PDB file of C-alpha atoms in Angstrom:
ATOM      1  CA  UNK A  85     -12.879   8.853  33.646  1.00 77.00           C
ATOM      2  CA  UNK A  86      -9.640  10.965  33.944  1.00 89.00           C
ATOM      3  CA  UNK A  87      -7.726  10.909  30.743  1.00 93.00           C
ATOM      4  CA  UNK A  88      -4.696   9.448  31.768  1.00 94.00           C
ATOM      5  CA  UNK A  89      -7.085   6.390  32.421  1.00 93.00           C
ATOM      6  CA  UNK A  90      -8.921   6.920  29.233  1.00 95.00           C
ATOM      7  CA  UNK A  91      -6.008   7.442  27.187  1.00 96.00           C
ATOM      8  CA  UNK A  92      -4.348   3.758  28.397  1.00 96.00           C
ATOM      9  CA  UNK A  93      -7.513   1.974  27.488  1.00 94.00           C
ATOM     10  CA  UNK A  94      -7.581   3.114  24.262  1.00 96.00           C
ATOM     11  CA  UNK A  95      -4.084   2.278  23.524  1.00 96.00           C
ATOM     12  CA  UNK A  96      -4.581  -1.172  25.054  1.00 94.00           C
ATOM     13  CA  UNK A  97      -8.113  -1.322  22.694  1.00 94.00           C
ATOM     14  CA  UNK A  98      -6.027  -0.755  19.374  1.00 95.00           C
ATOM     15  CA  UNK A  99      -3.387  -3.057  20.800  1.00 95.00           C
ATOM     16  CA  UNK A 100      -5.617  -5.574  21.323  1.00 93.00           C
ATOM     17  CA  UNK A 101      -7.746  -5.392  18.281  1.00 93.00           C
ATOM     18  CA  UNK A 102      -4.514  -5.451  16.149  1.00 93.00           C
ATOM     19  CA  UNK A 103      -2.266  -8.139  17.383  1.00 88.00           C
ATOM     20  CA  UNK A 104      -4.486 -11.221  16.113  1.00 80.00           C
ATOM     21  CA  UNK A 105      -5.597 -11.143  12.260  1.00 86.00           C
ATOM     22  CA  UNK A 106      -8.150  -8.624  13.055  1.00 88.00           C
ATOM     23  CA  UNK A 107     -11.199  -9.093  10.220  1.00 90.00           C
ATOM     24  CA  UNK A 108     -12.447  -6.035   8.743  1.00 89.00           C
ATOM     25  CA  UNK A 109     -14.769  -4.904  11.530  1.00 89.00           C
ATOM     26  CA  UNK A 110     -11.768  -4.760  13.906  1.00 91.00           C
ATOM     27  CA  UNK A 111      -9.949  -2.922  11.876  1.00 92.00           C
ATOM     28  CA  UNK A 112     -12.921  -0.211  11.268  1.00 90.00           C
ATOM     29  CA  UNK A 113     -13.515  -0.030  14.876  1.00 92.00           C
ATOM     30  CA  UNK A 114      -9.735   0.743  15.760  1.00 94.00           C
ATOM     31  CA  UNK A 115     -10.307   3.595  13.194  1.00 93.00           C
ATOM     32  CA  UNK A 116     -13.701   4.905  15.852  1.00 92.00           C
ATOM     33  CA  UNK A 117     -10.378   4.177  18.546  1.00 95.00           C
ATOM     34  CA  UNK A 118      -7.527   6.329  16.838  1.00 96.00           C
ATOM     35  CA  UNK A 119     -10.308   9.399  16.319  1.00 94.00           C
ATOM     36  CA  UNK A 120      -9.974  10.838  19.645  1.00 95.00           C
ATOM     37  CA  UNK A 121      -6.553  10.353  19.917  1.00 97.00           C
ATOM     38  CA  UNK A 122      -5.419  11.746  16.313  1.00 97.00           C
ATOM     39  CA  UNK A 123      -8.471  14.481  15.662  1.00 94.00           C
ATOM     40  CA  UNK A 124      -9.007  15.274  19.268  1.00 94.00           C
ATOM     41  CA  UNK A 125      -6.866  15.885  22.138  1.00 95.00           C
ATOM     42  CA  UNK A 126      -6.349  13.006  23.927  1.00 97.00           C
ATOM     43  CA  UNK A 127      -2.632  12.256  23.040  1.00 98.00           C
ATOM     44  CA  UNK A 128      -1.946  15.626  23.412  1.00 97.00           C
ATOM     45  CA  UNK A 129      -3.650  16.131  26.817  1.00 97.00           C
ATOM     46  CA  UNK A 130      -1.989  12.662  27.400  1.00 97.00           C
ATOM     47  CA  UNK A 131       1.180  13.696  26.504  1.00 97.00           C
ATOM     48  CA  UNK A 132       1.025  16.839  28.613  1.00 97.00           C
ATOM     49  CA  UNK A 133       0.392  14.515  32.053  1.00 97.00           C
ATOM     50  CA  UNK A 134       3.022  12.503  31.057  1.00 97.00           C
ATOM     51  CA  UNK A 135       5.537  15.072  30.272  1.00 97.00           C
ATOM     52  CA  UNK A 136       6.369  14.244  26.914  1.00 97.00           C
ATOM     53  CA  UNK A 137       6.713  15.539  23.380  1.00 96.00           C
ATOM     54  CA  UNK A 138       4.953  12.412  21.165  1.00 97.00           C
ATOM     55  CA  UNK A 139       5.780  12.175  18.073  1.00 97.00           C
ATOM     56  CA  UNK A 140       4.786  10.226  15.108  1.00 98.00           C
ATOM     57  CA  UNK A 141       8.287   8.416  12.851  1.00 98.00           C
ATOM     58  CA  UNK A 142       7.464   8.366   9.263  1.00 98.00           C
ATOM     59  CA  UNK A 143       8.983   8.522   6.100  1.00 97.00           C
ATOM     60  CA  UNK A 144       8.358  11.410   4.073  1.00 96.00           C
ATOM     61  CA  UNK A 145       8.189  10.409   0.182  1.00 95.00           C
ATOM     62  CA  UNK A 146      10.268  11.933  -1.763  1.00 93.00           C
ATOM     63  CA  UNK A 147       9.231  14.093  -5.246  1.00 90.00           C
ATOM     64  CA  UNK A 148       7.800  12.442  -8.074  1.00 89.00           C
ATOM     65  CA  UNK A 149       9.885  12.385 -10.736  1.00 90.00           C
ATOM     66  CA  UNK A 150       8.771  10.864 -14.404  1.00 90.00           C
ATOM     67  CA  UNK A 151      11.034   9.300 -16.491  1.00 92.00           C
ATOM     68  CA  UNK A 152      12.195  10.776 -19.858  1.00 94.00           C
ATOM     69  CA  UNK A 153      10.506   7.759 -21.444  1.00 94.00           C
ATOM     70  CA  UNK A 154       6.873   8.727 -19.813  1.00 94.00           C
ATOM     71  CA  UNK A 155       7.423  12.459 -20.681  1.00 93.00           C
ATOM     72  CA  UNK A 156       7.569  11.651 -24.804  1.00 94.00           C
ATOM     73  CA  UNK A 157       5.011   9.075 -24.393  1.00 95.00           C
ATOM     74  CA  UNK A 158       2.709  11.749 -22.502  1.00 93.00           C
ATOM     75  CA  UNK A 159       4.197  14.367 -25.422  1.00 94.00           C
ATOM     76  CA  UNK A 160       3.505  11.984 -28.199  1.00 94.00           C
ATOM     77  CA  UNK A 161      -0.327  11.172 -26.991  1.00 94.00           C
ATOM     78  CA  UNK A 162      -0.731  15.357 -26.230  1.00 94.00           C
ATOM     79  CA  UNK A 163       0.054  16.115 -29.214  1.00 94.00           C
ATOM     80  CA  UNK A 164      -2.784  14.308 -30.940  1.00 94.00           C
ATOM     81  CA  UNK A 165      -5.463  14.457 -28.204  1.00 95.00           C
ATOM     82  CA  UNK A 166      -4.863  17.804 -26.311  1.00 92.00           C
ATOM     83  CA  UNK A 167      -8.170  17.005 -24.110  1.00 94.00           C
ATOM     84  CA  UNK A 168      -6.745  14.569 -22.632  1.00 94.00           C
ATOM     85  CA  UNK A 169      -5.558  15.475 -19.057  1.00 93.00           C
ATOM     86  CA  UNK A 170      -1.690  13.959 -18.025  1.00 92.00           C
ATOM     87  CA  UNK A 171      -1.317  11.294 -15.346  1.00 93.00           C
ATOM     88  CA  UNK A 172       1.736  10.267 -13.937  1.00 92.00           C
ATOM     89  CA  UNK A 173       0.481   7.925 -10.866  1.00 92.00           C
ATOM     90  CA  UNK A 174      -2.779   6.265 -11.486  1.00 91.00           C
ATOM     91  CA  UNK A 175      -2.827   4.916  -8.096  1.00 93.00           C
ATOM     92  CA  UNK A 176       0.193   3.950  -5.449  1.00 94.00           C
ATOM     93  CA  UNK A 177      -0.189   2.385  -2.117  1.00 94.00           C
ATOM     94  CA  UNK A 178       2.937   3.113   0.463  1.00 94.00           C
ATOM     95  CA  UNK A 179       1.863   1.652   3.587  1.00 94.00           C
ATOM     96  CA  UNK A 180       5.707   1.868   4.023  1.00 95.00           C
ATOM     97  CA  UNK A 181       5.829   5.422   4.381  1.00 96.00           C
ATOM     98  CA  UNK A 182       4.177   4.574   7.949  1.00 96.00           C
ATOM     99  CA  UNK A 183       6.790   2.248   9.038  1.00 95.00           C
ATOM    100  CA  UNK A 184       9.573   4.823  10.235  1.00 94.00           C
ATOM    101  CA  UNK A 185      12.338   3.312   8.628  1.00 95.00           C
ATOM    102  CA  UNK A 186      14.247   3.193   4.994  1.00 95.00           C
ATOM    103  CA  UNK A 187      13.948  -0.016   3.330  1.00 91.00           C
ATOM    104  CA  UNK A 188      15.746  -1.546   0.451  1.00 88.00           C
ATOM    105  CA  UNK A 189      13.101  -0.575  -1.796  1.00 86.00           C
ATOM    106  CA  UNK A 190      12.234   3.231  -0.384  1.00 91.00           C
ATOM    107  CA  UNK A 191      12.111   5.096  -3.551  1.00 91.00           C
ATOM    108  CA  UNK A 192      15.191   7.944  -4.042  1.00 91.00           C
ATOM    109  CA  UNK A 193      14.449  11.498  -2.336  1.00 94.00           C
ATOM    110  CA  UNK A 194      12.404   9.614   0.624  1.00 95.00           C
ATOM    111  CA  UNK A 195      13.573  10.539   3.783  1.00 96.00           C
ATOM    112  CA  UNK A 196      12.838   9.690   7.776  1.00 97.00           C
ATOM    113  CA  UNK A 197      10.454  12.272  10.239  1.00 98.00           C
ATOM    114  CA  UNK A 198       9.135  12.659  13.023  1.00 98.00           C
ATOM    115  CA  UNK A 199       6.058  14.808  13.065  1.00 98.00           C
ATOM    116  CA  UNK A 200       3.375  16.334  15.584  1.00 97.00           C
ATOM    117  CA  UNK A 201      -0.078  15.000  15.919  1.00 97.00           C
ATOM    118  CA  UNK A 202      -1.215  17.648  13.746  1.00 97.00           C
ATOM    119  CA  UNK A 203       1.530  17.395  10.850  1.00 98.00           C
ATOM    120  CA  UNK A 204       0.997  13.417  11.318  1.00 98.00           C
ATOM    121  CA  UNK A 205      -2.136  13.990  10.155  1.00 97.00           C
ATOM    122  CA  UNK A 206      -1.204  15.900   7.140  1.00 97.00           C
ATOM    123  CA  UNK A 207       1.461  13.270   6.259  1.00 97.00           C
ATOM    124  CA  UNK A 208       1.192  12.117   2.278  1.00 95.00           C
ATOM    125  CA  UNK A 209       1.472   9.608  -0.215  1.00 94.00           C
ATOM    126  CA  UNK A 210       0.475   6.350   1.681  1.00 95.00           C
ATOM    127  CA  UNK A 211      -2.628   6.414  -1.252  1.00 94.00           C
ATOM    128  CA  UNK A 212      -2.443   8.069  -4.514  1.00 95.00           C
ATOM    129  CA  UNK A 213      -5.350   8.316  -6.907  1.00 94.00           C
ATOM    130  CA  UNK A 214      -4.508  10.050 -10.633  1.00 91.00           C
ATOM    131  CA  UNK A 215      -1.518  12.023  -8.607  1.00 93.00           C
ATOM    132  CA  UNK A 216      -3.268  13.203  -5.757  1.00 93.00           C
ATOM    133  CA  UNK A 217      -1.412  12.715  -2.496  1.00 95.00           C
ATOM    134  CA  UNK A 218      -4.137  11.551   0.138  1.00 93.00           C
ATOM    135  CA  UNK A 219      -3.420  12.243   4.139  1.00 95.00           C
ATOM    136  CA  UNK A 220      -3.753  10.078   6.834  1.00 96.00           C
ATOM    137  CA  UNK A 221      -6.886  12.346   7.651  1.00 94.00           C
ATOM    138  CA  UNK A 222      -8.633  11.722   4.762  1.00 92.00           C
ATOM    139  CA  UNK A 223      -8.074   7.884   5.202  1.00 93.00           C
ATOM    140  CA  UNK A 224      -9.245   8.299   8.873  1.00 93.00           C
ATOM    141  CA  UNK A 225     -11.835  10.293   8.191  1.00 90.00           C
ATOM    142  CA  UNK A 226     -13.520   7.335   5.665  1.00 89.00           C
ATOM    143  CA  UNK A 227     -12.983   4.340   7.833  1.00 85.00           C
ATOM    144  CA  UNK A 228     -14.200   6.169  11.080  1.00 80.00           C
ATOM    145  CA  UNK A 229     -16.957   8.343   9.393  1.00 72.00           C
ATOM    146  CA  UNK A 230     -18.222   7.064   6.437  1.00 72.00           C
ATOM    147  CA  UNK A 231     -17.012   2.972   6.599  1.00 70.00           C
ATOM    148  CA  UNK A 232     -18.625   2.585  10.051  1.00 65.00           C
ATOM    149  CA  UNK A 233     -15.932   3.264  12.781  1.00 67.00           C
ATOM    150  CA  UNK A 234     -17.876   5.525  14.257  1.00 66.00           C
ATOM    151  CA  UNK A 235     -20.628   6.381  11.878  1.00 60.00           C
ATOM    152  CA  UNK A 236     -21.779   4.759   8.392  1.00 68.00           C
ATOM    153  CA  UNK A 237     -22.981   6.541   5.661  1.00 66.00           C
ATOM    154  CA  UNK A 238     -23.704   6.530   1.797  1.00 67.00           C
ATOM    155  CA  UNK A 239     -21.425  10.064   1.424  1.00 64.00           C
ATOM    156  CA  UNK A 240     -18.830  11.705   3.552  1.00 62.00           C
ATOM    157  CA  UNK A 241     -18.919  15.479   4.745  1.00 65.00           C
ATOM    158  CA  UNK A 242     -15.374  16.280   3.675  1.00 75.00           C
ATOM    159  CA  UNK A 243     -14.603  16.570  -0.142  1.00 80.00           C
ATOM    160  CA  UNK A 244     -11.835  14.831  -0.432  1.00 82.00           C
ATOM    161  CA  UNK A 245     -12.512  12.121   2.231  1.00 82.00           C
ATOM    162  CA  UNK A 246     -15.306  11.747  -0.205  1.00 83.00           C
ATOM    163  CA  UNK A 247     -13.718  11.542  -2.984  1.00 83.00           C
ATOM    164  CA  UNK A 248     -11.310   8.471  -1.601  1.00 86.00           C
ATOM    165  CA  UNK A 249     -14.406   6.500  -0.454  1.00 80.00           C
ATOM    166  CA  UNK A 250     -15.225   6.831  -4.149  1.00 84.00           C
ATOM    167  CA  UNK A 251     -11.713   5.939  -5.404  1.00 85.00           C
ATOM    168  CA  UNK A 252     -11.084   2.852  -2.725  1.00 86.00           C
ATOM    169  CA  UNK A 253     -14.906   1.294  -2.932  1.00 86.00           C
ATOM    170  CA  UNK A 254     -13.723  -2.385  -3.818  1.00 86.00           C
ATOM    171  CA  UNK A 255     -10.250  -2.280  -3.723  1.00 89.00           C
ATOM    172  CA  UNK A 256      -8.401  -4.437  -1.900  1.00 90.00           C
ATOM    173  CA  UNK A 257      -4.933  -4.695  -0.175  1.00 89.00           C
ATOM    174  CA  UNK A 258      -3.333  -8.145   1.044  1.00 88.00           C
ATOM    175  CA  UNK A 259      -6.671  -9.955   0.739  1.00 88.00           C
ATOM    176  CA  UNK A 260      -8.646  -7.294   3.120  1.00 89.00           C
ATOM    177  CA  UNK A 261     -11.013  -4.574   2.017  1.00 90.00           C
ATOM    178  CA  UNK A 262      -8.550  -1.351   1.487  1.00 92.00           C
ATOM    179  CA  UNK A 263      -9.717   0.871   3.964  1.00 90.00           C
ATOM    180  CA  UNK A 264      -9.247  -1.483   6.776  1.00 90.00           C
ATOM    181  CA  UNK A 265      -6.309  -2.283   5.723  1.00 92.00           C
ATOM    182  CA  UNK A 266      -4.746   0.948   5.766  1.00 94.00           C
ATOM    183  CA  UNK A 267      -6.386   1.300   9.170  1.00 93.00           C
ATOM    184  CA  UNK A 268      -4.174  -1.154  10.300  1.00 94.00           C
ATOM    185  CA  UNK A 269      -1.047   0.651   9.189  1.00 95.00           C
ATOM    186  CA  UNK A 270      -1.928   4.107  10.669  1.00 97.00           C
ATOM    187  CA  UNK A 271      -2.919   1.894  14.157  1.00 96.00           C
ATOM    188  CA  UNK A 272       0.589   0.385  14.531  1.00 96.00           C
ATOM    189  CA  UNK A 273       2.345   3.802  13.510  1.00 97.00           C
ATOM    190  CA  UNK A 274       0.027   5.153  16.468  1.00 98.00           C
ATOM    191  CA  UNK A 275       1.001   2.899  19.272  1.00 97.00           C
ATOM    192  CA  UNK A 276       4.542   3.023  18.339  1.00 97.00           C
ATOM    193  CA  UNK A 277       3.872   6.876  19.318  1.00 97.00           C
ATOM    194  CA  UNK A 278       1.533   6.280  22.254  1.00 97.00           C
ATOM    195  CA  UNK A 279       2.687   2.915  23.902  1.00 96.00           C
ATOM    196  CA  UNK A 280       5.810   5.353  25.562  1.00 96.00           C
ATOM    197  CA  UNK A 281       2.791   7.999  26.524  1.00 97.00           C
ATOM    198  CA  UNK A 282       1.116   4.868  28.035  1.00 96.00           C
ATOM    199  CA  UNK A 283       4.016   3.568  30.191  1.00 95.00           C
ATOM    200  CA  UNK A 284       5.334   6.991  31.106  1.00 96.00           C
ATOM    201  CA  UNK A 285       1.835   7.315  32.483  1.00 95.00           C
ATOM    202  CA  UNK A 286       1.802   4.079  35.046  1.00 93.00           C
ATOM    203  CA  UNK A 287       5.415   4.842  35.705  1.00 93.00           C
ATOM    204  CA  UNK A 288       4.353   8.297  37.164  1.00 93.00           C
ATOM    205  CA  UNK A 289       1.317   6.439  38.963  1.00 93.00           C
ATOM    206  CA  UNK A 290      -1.562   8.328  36.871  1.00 92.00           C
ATOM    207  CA  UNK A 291      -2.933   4.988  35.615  1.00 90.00           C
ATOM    208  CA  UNK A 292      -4.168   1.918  37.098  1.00 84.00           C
ATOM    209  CA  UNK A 293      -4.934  -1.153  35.370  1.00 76.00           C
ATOM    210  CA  UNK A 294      -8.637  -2.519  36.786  1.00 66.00           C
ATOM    211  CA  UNK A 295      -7.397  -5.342  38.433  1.00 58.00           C
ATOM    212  CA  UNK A 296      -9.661  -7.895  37.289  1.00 51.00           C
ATOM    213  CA  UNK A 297      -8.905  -6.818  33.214  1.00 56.00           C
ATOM    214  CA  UNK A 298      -5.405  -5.739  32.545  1.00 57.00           C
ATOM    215  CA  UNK A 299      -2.172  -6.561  34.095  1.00 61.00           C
ATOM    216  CA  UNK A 300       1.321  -5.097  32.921  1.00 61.00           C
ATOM    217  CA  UNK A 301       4.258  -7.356  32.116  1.00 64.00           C
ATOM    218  CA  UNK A 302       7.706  -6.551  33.778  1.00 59.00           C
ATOM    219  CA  UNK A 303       8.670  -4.769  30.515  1.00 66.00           C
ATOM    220  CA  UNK A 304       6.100  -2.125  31.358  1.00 64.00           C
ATOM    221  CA  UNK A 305       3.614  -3.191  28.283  1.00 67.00           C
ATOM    222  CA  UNK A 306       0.056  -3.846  28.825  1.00 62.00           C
ATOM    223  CA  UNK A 307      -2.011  -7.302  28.583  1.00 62.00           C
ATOM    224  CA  UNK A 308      -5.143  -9.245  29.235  1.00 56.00           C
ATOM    225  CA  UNK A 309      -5.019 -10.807  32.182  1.00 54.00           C
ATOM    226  CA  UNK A 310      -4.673 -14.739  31.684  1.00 52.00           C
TER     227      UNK A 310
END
């Protein structure tokens, strides 16, 4: 399979598995789906055919900053148990930081982006656990390699992937298990990048739909065919 073809597909797969109140397993298997195209090549080989720079719109948060309040309360309980190691954030989820737009409630200092693949994957502050900042690698890297997406396993190779399997194991976001969840977040910030990739590609005549699976509606966006 060419990767022009290969590249369509698998935008069309996450599309598909994301538009109707996908359960958990759909959610961990468009997290086996966004692997190629975030830790591999493909968008960028994709890209390259199509003759585009893809990037990925995010907000970038911006710096922590503790109130006056929390600094005497952290001074007051230092001061009589010195062991005790300072937390500002306990844990923070900001799916919103993948939505590519300010909102009323975007916190002061955070600011709009648009990254590489390879910066997009370093992005931030979507999941905080006792004030570390967790990427959207380390999130991708549970769902796809620990969680089942593409393998399943008690323990995860990377140390900090690890360490969020550890921190997320029963938590739960919006009624679904937390990991999928955020899978579904990083998938729609990923076809808002690829779905121009994707019809850039047809445009140009480097894909074809198979005719008896997808058809493309006269706004140049793929479908099942009815």
């Amino acid at each position: 399979m060419h990767v022009e073809q290969l590249f369509v597909e698998t935008v069309i797969d996450i599309d598909q598995k994301l538009r109707c109140n996908p359960s958990e397993y759909g959610l961990l298997k468009v997290a086996g789906l966004l692997r190629p195209i975030l830790l591999e090549k493909l968008l960028d080989d994709a890209s390259a055919a199509a003759g585009m720079d893809a990037k990925f719109r995010v907000v970038k948060p911006g710096p922590y900053v503790p109130s006056p309040e929390q600094d005497e309360a952290w001074a007051k309980l230092l001061a009589k148990r010195p062991e005790v190691q300072r937390v500002d954030v306990a844990v923070e989820i900001r799916t919103d930081l993948l939505s590519g737009e300010l909102h009323e409630d975007s916190q002061p200092g955070d600011h709009v982006v648009e990254l590489g693949r390879r910066d997009f994957l370093k992005h931030a502050g979507v999941l905080v656990y006792s004030d570390y900042s967790y990427t959207v690698e380390h999130i991708l890297r549970v769902a796809a390699n620990s969680l089942g997406g593409i393998h399943w396993g008690p323990t995860n190779w990377e140390p900090r992937s690890e360490e969020l399997r550890k921190h997320m194991e029963g938590d739960v976001w919006f009624g679904r298990p937390l990991p999928a969840a955020m899978m579904g977040s990083i998938g729609e910030c990923t076809l808002r990048t690829c779905r121009p990739v994707a019809d850039e590609l047809t445009r140009l005549g480097l894909y074809a739909p198979e005719s008896s699976e997808w058809v493309w509606s006269a706004d140049g966006h793929c479908s099942v065919r009815a």
